[in-house]
Every structure is written in C-alpha cells, then in structure tokens.
Amino acid sequence: MLLAGCNSDDISLANNAKANQPVPARLIAEMTAKDMDLQSPILVRLFKQEAELEVWKQDRSGRFALLKTYPICRWSGDLGPKVREGDRQAPEGFYSITPAQMNPQSLYYLSFNTGYPNAYDKAMGHTGSQLMVHGDCSSRGCYAMTDEQIAEIYSLGRESFFGGQKSFQLKAYPFKMTPLNMARHRNNPNMPFWKMIKEGYDHFEVTRQEPKVDFCEKKYVFDAEKAPDAKRDPVFDASAKCPAYVIPQEVADAVREKQQQDHAETAKLISRGAPVARANPGIDGGMNKVFAAKLPDGSTGLSEGGEGQGLSLAAFTRAPGTIPATVNPPRGPVTSPQEPLVASMAPAQAPATRVASAAPQSEGFFSSLARRVGLGGSADTTASAQPIPAKPKVIEAKRNEPPRSEAPAPKAAAAPKAADTKQATAQPPLKPAVSDSQAAAAFAAPAKDGVVAGAAPIVPPNSFESRFSAFK
C-alpha cells in the first residue's frame, strides 16, 4: 500500500546511473584518515529531535567509528514510534537493511526501505508500509535527506554490500539518549518504549559494535547468546516467551555501569528542576535548522533549534543539499490520523500573568494646576488594567553546536481576547535546545535575558503557503 510522501517502487540494487555514482573523494579521504576501508561495514543512526542521520563505518580494529553526520531535511509526525498506517509517524526502533531494500528507481531520487514493521512492530499490532530514507525534502512518515545527501548515503551502503556485508543496521531514535533528554521527556507516555530501545543504544555506546537484535515477549533483546549448558542456540519469537539466554559478562557489566551513571545523572537533573519538554500541539515533524534557515518563515518544528533560534547564523551556512520549491516546513496540525498521536508531550503549564497597578498616580504641581484650570485631561488617573504576559520560564542556551523533514498550512492565528494572556503567533512555540555541557549551569541558576514580556506578536505578511503551495 502506498504511503503518501514515500513511494512504492520496485526495490532492487539494480544497475542504475544514479545508484552507481562513485563515493565522493572527500569521503574516501576521511575514511583513509580514520583507517577505514571503502567497502567495510556500516551502520546508520537517526535522531528526530536533533534532525540528524549518522553514518558509522567499521575501522581496521573492528570497531565502528563515526564517519559523517548528515542533517535531516524533513521528517514527519511526533516523537515516538509509528503505530498505524497513515499516522504520519516516522518509525523508531532497530531495523535491518538488505540489498533488496535499496531502491535506485525511487520517486525521490534514491532511497532505501527502513524495513518497518519489524518483528516487534508486528507483535504489537502496529501497521504501516513503505517507510523510506530518501532524497528530496518531503515526508509523510519517511526521513527526507535531499538528493545530494542520499546519493552519498546510498553509495556508502552499496559499497558495504559489495564488500560482503549482508545487511546494515538502521537505528532510529526520538533523540540522543542522554540523561538530559531522558529527564526532559520523563513524563512522555512513550518513555517505557524509549527505555527499552535505550538498552540497545547503550550496548553500542560501550562496545562500538553493532548489537545483535532479537525479540521475545513483545520486547527487544540485545546481544543474546546461548547459555553455557545449552546444546543449541536460543530461538526467539517476538510474541512468545523468551528462551534461556545470556549476555556476555563484559558487555553486561559495562552496560550496567553506564545505566547506573545515566540514572544517577537523570535523577540529579530532575531534582535540580530540569523542565519537562513542553507540548507542541499542531506541529508535524521537524527539520534541521541548516535547511529551515533557507526558507521563508522557516521553522525547525519538533527538532532542536526553536522558533528563529540559531536560524540567523545557520542562514550563512551552505545547505548540504538542494531544497525543492515544493517543500513545506513543519507547521500546522496533524490531520491524517483520526486519533491524536500517542507521543504527545507533557502539557505545558499556563503562563502566569501580572496586572498593571490600578492605584491613582501622584500628581506634580504643574499637572495639578493644569487640571484645576481645565487644561488637563480627565481627572481619572487610574491606570489601565490590561493584562501583560509574564516572562516565560525558559532555559537560555547558546547556539554554538553544529548545524542540525511537510505539514498542512497553518490556520490564521486568532486575535487574543482582553482576558486571554496567550500571544497570537504565526507558529506554535517551540522548545529550546539545551546541550549536555550546559545543563548543570542552566539548572543551577535562572535564565537571564529571556523572552521580553509583553512583546507584540508579528504575523509575516508573506506566508510560506503563498510561496510554496504545492503539496506532496
């Protein structure tokens, strides 16, 4: 079944001019510098919140090292796993990419199928099909990378197959599984699922090896081996009871130690007042800021960067791919599903308000004289009690990290009522990004120079819809 935004072309590693483009010389130079072979195995990691795709390649020591990070041009849906066909969710979890899933005839230049649904997804009753990583910058459940970037990623996967790799692993996460991010999203209903896939994230972090993935009892199992007294390898079934298995002791110890440190750091951040990630209703997916900065009224959506934050600097950075004229930035409500997405953030608290003082102001000599002789205005000097939005509680973060995919057009913002203190904005507010290195300082002291209280909203005269009306 065709999922809008992706494609259902026949998939094969065929002899195609696009699919056989050589690996760029600069990438080969980077591999040589990192002691990597052109045809050595690869694996791929995706992060929605950071809007990044990482390609890792095995070096001559047998460990995986980061080769290159690619900014994602567009992804759709919300943070959280895909649950059903048509929910616009880009998948999360561990998937295996074989040569048969490589698609040189893609409607979006080049692509490869993520392999969703895997055995876990099927055991959970999740549905969906044709979820791709492809070119262009349009997404309804896929990860769009631009044509130039997918050409590089595709060529790296192709060369690994030519080198003998039977499949490479694709690991899709909502965000980098750091203590800070786990603290920020602690109230998200998807947290049990995220903790489960974090187990595989931790296995890779401590070993730098591709974790072996199995499924049983409707859960993920990583790096399982047969028990010492077992006569045969364990047989796993995603819907059945787990067989007897063991995890190599050195791996289990290293993972346990890392998880204990992460739990302690997460608890510390929460105790210091780490804010819960705010809800962003009406925003569909995200876009790396290096692309958002190139678009009129561009927004990073659910990806880090925030509304206008860091986009002015990113505007001077050359985009690593062509953005087609038909792209829609992550704005507007999710209209495809008939039910709200499971992965909704914790509701944001209503901002506090403050009212101007209504006490009469003291008169000077000249103002009093002017009033008595009839030259002044009304004798009523009571101040207008118009509510003023309070300064939002936000954590300020410097935008010094490296640069980081289509939604319906937004509805016109309604003018605020006198008693309503919410500002009318062209786009829903976005959560700020906070780097791990700045977390302790950010939580220890309140932010300075935050958003100006009472700032009047500005609605752009030229909306994005008027310029890019085409919709894929």
Short mmCIF file of C-alpha atoms in Angstrom, two decimals, residues 12 61 99 127 160 162 175 185 189 203 213-214 224 308 339 345 352 369 375 378 381 399 406 470 472:
data_model
loop_
_atom_site.label_atom_id
_atom_site.label_comp_id
_atom_site.label_asym_id
_atom_site.label_seq_id
_atom_site.Cartn_x
_atom_site.Cartn_y
_atom_site.Cartn_z
CA SER A 12 16.44 -3.66 -6.10
CA SER A 61 40.33 -2.52 14.57
CA PRO A 99 20.42 -5.13 -0.72
CA THR A 127 0.76 -1.26 10.83
CA SER A 160 29.38 -2.12 2.10
CA PHE A 162 29.93 -5.07 -2.42
CA PHE A 175 16.61 11.90 20.42
CA HIS A 185 10.90 13.77 28.38
CA PRO A 189 3.85 8.25 27.55
CA HIS A 203 25.19 -1.64 24.10
CA VAL A 213 18.90 -7.76 17.97
CA ASP A 214 16.24 -10.35 18.88
CA ALA A 224 21.79 -12.59 23.47
CA GLY A 308 14.01 31.54 14.97
CA GLU A 339 -6.92 9.98 16.85
CA MET A 345 4.47 15.91 25.21
CA ALA A 352 1.45 33.34 34.95
CA LEU A 369 -2.59 73.24 38.30
CA LEU A 375 -6.16 72.29 30.64
CA SER A 378 -9.65 63.51 32.68
CA THR A 381 -5.74 58.85 36.68
CA ARG A 399 23.62 28.21 19.66
CA GLU A 406 5.58 18.68 5.21
CA ALA A 470 2.39 22.61 -3.95
CA LYS A 472 3.35 16.23 -2.00
#
